[in-house]
Amino acid sequence: MDLEAARILGKLIGAGLAMIGAIGAGAGIGIVASGAVQGMARNPDASGMVQTNMILGIAFAEAVAIYCLVVALLILFVM
Amino acid sequence: MEQTKWRWGFKRWLVLAVILANYFLAQAFAPVLPHIQMAAEPLPGWMGFFALAAGVLILILGLKDGARESILIAVWLGILGLLPLVTGFKWTNTLTGLVISLTLLAMIGLAVRRAVNSGDMVPKGVSGVMEFALEAIYNITESTAGKWAKTIFPFFATITLLVLVSNWTELFPVVDTIGVLEHAEEHGHPIQELFPGLATITTGEAEHGEGYMLVPFLRVTSTDLNFTIALALIAVLMTQVIGFRAQKMAYFTKFINVKTFFTKPFFGALDFAVGLLEMVSEISKIISFSFRLFGNIFAGSVLLMVIGSLVPVFAQTGFLMLEFFVGAIQAIVFGMLTMVFMAQATQGHGGHEEEEHAH
């Protein structure tokens, strides 16, 4: 295996490994949404407030996945 | 049962014609996965005329209605357009996107101004949509920020609208596809001449040093880190300013907390350390703001390019719908997080003041 092929291989494996972090964000968003839906089902009047806070929580959880994505994109397209 | 009558609509045939044209054009010119670059690509300096034209357009439209604010926007766009023409300033393709977003926003603003001045109590069209959106934004701000809503609302609304419009430029057909061809050192594609002066990239790898790559005229503004970091800096700095206005010097005890340093033996020092951590969290807010928007929209445009090169017909439509949704969500999230951080900064974290705000 020559050096260039090894570099590409390393880049692809690295980008794949970087995206492992998205597992946590996926689980987190699932938990947030499940909690929000339960809350809305019990108290439909508060659904507006619950929805706002749910979107905020999802945004925070998603940020972690986006960091992984940015790292993976950096590895793929910049390095 | 009611009989439904078949109508020979016009738009459905237009859609069918576009789909067929899409299919045959994809057969004739195989779509290429373009060169994906993270930083914005520089364009020739004559793109500055584009900003000048946008400035003149806004000036003419604004002065027709007597809106003097449009002079400010036109002057700003004029300076931006003259920079690459006069000095060695590099015009990037994300700046084109920014100019288009600003022009659209200014035109929406002028349309709303006209509707407000006409005296109609029921706004129609664009102004109706804007009234609905701004009212929703104001209600969210008021329910979170209370009496500071009037101060915080402009930031929420401006950031949301600008990010929304610039995210949705991703859905325009010419984005990332029409541009100038430049010599590529490596990974270039051979080109095929359609008309004199008009060429297209073809699939396949060119010989070393002979290939070309496409530098598009227009790229989504949010795929440039400069734009997102600038917005994040504005949001976080104005959070500090609003916090200072609300609490005066007491705001800074959040960062350098010496209130309990000499009275409590151990927990005073702990409070001080937590105050230093607050400073770190302000910096991490800038990073998370900018990378969230950048990552989402850049990944979206890469996704659209890849899907477009794999399945050129139909498949992209679904992903365009996804990107429409993601762009809206990211704009709302950016604005809403700014608003929540500002609202938190107006509320002191010590004792009686908090209870006062709660009711």
Coordinates of N, CA and C in Angstrom, one line a residue, chain A:
Chain A
M1 N 0.9 -1.2 0.0 CA 0.0 0.0 0.0 C 0.9 1.2 0.0
D2 N 0.7 2.1 -1.0 CA 1.5 3.3 -1.0 C 1.0 4.4 0.0
L3 N 1.8 5.4 0.1 CA 1.5 6.4 1.1 C 0.2 7.2 0.9
E4 N -0.1 7.5 -0.4 CA -1.3 8.3 -0.7 C -2.6 7.5 -0.4
A5 N -2.5 6.2 -0.7 CA -3.7 5.3 -0.4 C -3.9 5.2 1.1
A6 N -2.7 5.1 1.9 CA -2.8 5.0 3.3 C -3.4 6.3 3.9
R7 N -3.0 7.5 3.3 CA -3.6 8.8 3.8 C -5.1 8.8 3.6
I8 N -5.5 8.4 2.4 CA -7.0 8.4 2.2 C -7.7 7.5 3.1
L9 N -7.1 6.3 3.3 CA -7.7 5.3 4.2 C -7.8 5.9 5.6
G10 N -6.7 6.5 6.0 CA -6.8 7.1 7.4 C -7.8 8.2 7.5
K11 N -7.9 9.0 6.4 CA -8.9 10.1 6.5 C -10.3 9.5 6.6
L12 N -10.6 8.5 5.8 CA -12.0 8.0 5.8 C -12.3 7.3 7.1
I13 N -11.4 6.5 7.6 CA -11.6 5.9 8.9 C -11.7 6.9 10.0
G14 N -10.9 8.0 10.0 CA -11.0 9.0 11.0 C -12.3 9.7 10.9
A15 N -12.8 10.0 9.7 CA -14.1 10.7 9.6 C -15.2 9.8 10.2
G16 N -15.1 8.5 9.9 CA -16.1 7.6 10.4 C -16.1 7.6 11.9
L17 N -14.9 7.5 12.5 CA -14.8 7.4 13.9 C -15.3 8.7 14.6
A18 N -15.0 9.9 13.9 CA -15.5 11.1 14.5 C -17.0 11.2 14.6
M19 N -17.7 10.5 13.7 CA -19.2 10.6 13.7 C -19.8 9.7 14.8
I20 N -18.9 8.9 15.5 CA -19.5 8.0 16.6 C -20.2 8.9 17.6
G21 N -19.6 10.1 17.8 CA -20.2 11.0 18.8 C -21.7 11.4 18.6
A22 N -22.1 11.2 17.3 CA -23.5 11.5 17.0 C -24.5 10.5 17.7
I23 N -24.0 9.3 18.2 CA -24.9 8.4 18.9 C -25.5 9.1 20.1
G24 N -24.6 9.8 20.9 CA -25.1 10.4 22.1 C -26.1 11.4 21.9
A25 N -25.9 12.2 20.8 CA -26.8 13.3 20.5 C -28.2 12.7 20.1
G26 N -28.1 11.6 19.3 CA -29.3 11.0 18.8 C -30.2 10.5 20.0
A27 N -29.5 9.8 21.0 CA -30.2 9.3 22.2 C -30.7 10.5 22.9
G28 N -29.9 11.6 23.1 CA -30.3 12.7 23.8 C -31.6 13.4 23.2
I29 N -31.6 13.5 21.9 CA -32.8 14.2 21.3 C -34.0 13.3 21.5
G30 N -33.8 12.0 21.4 CA -34.9 11.1 21.6 C -35.5 11.2 23.0
I31 N -34.6 11.3 24.0 CA -35.1 11.5 25.4 C -35.8 12.8 25.6
V32 N -35.3 13.9 25.0 CA -35.9 15.2 25.1 C -37.3 15.2 24.5
A33 N -37.4 14.6 23.2 CA -38.7 14.6 22.6 C -39.7 13.7 23.3
S34 N -39.2 12.6 23.8 CA -40.2 11.7 24.6 C -40.7 12.4 25.8
G35 N -39.8 13.1 26.5 CA -40.2 13.8 27.7 C -41.2 14.9 27.3
A36 N -40.9 15.6 26.2 CA -41.8 16.8 25.9 C -43.2 16.2 25.4
V37 N -43.2 15.1 24.7 CA -44.5 14.6 24.2 C -45.3 14.1 25.4
Q38 N -44.6 13.5 26.4 CA -45.4 13.1 27.6 C -45.9 14.3 28.3
G39 N -45.1 15.3 28.4 CA -45.6 16.5 29.1 C -46.7 17.1 28.4
M40 N -46.7 17.2 27.0 CA -47.8 17.8 26.3 C -49.0 16.9 26.4
A41 N -48.9 15.6 26.4 CA -50.0 14.7 26.5 C -50.7 14.9 27.9
R42 N -49.9 15.1 29.0 CA -50.6 15.3 30.3 C -51.2 16.7 30.4
N43 N -50.5 17.7 29.8 CA -51.0 19.0 30.0 C -51.0 19.8 28.6
P44 N -52.0 19.5 27.8 CA -52.0 20.1 26.5 C -52.0 21.6 26.5
D45 N -52.4 22.3 27.6 CA -52.4 23.7 27.6 C -51.0 24.3 27.6
A46 N -50.1 23.5 28.2 CA -48.7 24.1 28.3 C -47.9 23.7 27.1
S47 N -48.5 23.2 26.0 CA -47.7 22.6 24.9 C -46.9 23.7 24.3
G48 N -47.3 25.0 24.2 CA -46.5 26.0 23.6 C -45.2 26.2 24.3
M49 N -45.2 26.3 25.7 CA -44.0 26.4 26.5 C -43.1 25.2 26.4
V50 N -43.8 24.0 26.4 CA -43.0 22.8 26.4 C -42.3 22.7 25.0
Q51 N -43.0 23.1 24.0 CA -42.4 23.0 22.6 C -41.1 23.9 22.5
T52 N -41.3 25.2 23.1 CA -40.1 26.1 23.0 C -38.9 25.5 23.7
N53 N -39.2 25.0 24.9 CA -38.0 24.4 25.7 C -37.5 23.2 25.1
M54 N -38.4 22.4 24.4 CA -38.0 21.2 23.7 C -37.0 21.5 22.6
I55 N -37.4 22.6 21.8 CA -36.5 22.9 20.7 C -35.2 23.4 21.2
L56 N -35.2 24.1 22.3 CA -33.9 24.6 22.9 C -33.1 23.4 23.4
G57 N -33.7 22.4 24.0 CA -33.0 21.3 24.5 C -32.4 20.5 23.4
I58 N -33.2 20.3 22.3 CA -32.8 19.6 21.1 C -31.6 20.3 20.5
A59 N -31.6 21.7 20.5 CA -30.5 22.4 19.9 C -29.2 22.2 20.6
F60 N -29.4 22.1 22.0 CA -28.1 21.9 22.8 C -27.6 20.5 22.5
A61 N -28.5 19.5 22.5 CA -28.1 18.1 22.3 C -27.5 17.9 20.9
E62 N -28.1 18.7 20.0 CA -27.7 18.5 18.6 C -26.3 19.1 18.4
A63 N -26.0 20.2 19.2 CA -24.7 20.9 19.0 C -23.6 19.9 19.0
V64 N -23.7 18.9 19.9 CA -22.6 17.9 20.1 C -22.4 17.1 18.8
A65 N -23.5 16.7 18.2 CA -23.5 16.0 16.9 C -22.9 16.8 15.8
I66 N -23.2 18.1 15.9 CA -22.7 19.0 14.8 C -21.2 19.2 15.0
Y67 N -20.7 19.2 16.3 CA -19.3 19.3 16.4 C -18.6 18.1 15.7
C68 N -19.2 16.9 16.0 CA -18.6 15.7 15.4 C -18.7 15.8 13.9
L69 N -19.8 16.3 13.4 CA -19.9 16.5 11.9 C -18.9 17.4 11.4
V70 N -18.7 18.6 12.1 CA -17.7 19.6 11.6 C -16.3 18.9 11.6
V71 N -16.0 18.1 12.7 CA -14.7 17.5 12.7 C -14.5 16.5 11.6
A72 N -15.6 15.8 11.3 CA -15.5 14.8 10.2 C -15.3 15.5 8.9
L73 N -16.1 16.6 8.7 CA -16.0 17.4 7.4 C -14.6 18.0 7.3
L74 N -14.0 18.5 8.4 CA -12.7 19.0 8.4 C -11.7 18.0 8.0
I75 N -11.8 16.8 8.5 CA -10.9 15.7 8.2 C -11.0 15.4 6.7
L76 N -12.3 15.3 6.2 CA -12.5 14.9 4.8 C -12.0 16.0 3.8
F77 N -12.4 17.3 4.1 CA -12.2 18.2 3.0 C -11.1 19.2 3.2
V78 N -10.6 19.4 4.4 CA -9.6 20.4 4.7 C -8.2 19.7 4.9
M79 N -8.2 18.6 5.7 CA -6.8 18.1 5.9 C -6.3 17.4 4.7

